Coordinates of N, CA and C in Angstrom, one line a residue:
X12 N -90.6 5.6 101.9 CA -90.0 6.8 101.3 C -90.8 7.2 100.0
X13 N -91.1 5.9 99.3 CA -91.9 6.4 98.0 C -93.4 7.0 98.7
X14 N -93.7 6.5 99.4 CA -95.1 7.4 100.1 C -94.9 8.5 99.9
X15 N -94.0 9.0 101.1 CA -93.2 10.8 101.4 C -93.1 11.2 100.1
X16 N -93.3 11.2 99.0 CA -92.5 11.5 97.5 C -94.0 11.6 97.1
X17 N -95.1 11.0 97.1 CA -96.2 10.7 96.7 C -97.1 11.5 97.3
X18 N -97.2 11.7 98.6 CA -98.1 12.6 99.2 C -97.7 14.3 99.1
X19 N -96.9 14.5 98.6 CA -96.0 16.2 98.6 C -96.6 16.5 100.3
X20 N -96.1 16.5 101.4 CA -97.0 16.2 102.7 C -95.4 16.3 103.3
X21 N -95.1 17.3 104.2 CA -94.6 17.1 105.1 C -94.3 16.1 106.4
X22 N -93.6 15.2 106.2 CA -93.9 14.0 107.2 C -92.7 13.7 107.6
X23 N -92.4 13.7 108.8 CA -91.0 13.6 109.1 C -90.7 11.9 110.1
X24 N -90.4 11.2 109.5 CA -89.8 9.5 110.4 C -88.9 10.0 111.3
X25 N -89.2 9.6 112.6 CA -88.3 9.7 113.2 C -88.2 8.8 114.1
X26 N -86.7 7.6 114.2 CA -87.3 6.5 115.9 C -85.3 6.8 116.6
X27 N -85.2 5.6 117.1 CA -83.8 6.2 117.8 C -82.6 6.6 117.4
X28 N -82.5 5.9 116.7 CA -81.1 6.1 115.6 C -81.3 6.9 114.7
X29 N -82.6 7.1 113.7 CA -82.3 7.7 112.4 C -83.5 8.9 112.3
X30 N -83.3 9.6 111.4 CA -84.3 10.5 111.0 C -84.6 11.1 109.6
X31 N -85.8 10.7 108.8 CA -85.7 10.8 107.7 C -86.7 11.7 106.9
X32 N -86.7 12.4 105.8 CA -88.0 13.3 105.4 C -87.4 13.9 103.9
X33 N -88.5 14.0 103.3 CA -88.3 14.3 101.9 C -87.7 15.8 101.7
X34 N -86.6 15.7 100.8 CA -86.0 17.1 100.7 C -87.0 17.8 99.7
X35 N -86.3 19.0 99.5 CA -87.0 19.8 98.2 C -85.7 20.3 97.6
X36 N -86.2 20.9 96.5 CA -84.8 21.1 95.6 C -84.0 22.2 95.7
X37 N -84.6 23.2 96.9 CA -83.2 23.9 97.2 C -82.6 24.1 98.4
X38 N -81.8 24.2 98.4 CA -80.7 23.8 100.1 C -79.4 25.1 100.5
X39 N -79.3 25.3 101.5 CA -77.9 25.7 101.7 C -77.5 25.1 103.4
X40 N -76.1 25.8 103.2 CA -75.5 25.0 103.7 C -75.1 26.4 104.8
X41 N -75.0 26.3 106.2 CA -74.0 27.3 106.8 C -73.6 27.3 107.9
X42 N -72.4 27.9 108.3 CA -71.6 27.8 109.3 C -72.3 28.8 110.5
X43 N -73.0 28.1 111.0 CA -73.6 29.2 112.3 C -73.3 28.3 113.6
X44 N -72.6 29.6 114.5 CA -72.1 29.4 115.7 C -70.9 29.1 115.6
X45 N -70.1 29.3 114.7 CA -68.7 29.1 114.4 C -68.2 30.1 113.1
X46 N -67.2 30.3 113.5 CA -66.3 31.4 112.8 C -66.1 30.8 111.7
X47 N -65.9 30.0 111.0 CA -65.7 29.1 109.7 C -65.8 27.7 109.4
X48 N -66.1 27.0 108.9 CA -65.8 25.6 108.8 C -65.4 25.5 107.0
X49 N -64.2 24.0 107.1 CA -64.7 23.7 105.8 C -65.3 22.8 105.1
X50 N -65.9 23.2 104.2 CA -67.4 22.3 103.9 C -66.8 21.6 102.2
X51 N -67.1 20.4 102.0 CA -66.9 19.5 100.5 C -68.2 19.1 100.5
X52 N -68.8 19.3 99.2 CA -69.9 18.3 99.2 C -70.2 17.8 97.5
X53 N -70.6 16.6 98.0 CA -71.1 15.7 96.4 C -72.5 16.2 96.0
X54 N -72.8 15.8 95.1 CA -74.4 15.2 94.5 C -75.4 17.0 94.5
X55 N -74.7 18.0 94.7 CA -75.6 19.1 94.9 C -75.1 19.5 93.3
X56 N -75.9 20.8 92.7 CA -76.0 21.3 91.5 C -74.8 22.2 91.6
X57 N -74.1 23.1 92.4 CA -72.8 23.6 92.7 C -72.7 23.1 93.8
X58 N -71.6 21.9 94.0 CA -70.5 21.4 94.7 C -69.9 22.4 95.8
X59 N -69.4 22.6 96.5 CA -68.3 23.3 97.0 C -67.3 22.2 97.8
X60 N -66.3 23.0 97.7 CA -64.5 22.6 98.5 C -64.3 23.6 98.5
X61 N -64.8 24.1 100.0 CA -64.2 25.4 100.5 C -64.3 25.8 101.6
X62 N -63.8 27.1 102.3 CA -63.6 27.6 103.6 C -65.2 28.6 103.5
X63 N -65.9 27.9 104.5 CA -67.3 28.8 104.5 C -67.1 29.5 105.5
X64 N -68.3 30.8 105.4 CA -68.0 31.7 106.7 C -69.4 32.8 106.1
X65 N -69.5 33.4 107.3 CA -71.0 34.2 107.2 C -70.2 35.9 106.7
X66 N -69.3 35.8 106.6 CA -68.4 36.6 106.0 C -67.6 36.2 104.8
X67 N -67.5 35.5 104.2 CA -66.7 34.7 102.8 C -67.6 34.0 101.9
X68 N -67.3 32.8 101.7 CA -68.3 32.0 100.9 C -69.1 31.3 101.9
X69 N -70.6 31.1 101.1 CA -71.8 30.6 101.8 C -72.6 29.8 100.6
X70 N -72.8 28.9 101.0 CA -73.8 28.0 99.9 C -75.5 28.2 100.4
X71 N -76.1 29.0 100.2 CA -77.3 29.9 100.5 C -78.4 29.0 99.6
X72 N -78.3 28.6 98.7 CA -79.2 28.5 97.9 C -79.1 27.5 96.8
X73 N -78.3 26.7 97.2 CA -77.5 25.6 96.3 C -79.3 24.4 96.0
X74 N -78.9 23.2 95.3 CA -80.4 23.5 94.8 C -79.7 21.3 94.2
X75 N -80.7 20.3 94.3 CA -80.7 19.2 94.5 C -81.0 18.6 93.4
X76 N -79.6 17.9 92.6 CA -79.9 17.5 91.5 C -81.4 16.0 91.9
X77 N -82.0 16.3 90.8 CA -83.6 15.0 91.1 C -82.9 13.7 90.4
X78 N -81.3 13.4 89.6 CA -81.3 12.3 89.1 C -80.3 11.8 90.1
X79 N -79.5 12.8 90.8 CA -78.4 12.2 92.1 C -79.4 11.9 93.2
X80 N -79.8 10.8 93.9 CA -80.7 11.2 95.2 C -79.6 11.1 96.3
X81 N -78.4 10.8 96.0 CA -77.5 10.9 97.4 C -76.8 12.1 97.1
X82 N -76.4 12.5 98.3 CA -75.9 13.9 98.8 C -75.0 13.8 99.7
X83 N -73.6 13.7 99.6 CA -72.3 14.2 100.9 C -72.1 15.2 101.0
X84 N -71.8 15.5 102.3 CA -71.1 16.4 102.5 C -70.4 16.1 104.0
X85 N -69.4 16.6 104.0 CA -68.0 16.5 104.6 C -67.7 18.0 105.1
X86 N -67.5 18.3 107.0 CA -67.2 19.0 107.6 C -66.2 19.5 108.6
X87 N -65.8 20.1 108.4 CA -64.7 19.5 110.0 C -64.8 20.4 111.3
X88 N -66.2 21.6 110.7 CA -66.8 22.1 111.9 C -68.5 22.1 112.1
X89 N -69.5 22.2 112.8 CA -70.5 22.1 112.7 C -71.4 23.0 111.9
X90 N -72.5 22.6 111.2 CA -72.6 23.2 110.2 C -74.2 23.4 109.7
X91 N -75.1 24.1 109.7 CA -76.5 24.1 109.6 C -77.0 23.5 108.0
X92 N -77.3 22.6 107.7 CA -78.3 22.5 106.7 C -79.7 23.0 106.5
X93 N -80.2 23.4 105.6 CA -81.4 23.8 105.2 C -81.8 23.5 103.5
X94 N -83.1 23.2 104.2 CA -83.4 23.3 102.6 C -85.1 23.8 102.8
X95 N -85.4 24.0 101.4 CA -87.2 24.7 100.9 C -87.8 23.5 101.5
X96 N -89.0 23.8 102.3 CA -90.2 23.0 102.5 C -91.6 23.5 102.0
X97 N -91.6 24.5 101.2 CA -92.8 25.1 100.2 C -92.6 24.6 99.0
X98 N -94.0 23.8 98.4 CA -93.6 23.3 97.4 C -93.8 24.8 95.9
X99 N -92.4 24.1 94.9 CA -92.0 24.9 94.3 C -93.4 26.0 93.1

């Protein structure tokens, strides 16, 4: 992982169980293919505990604290992650 961090290099691990790749520091979060979910999450720069919806609140642009490197987040419907892959 310290490699992936060292080469700024798009490189994605991937074997059966896991899958792993260097984030970048901005992210959102959204509810596509579903009418709402609710979404909690730790370790991001604005948090949310809320009812998301592509009509209400949306975490679009939320952004990765560099001294937290873990990140929860807690769903109880399916939920798209994204984050920047252009370095900043």
């Amino acid at each position: 992982m310290s490699l992936l961090h060292k080469l700024h290099r798009e490189i994605y691990v991937l074997d059966g169980e896991s899958f792993a790749w260097l984030l970048r520091e901005t992210c959102g979060i959204l509810p596509v293919g579903v009418d709402s979910a609710r979404v909690k999450t730790k370790g991001l720069k604005w948090d949310t505990d809320w009812e998301t919806s592509l009509n209400g609140n949306v975490s679009t642009s939320n952004h990765l604290v560099p001294e937290n490197p873990i990140i929860q987040i807690e769903t109880d419907r399916p939920v798209l992650w994204t984050c920047e892959i252009r370095p900043l």
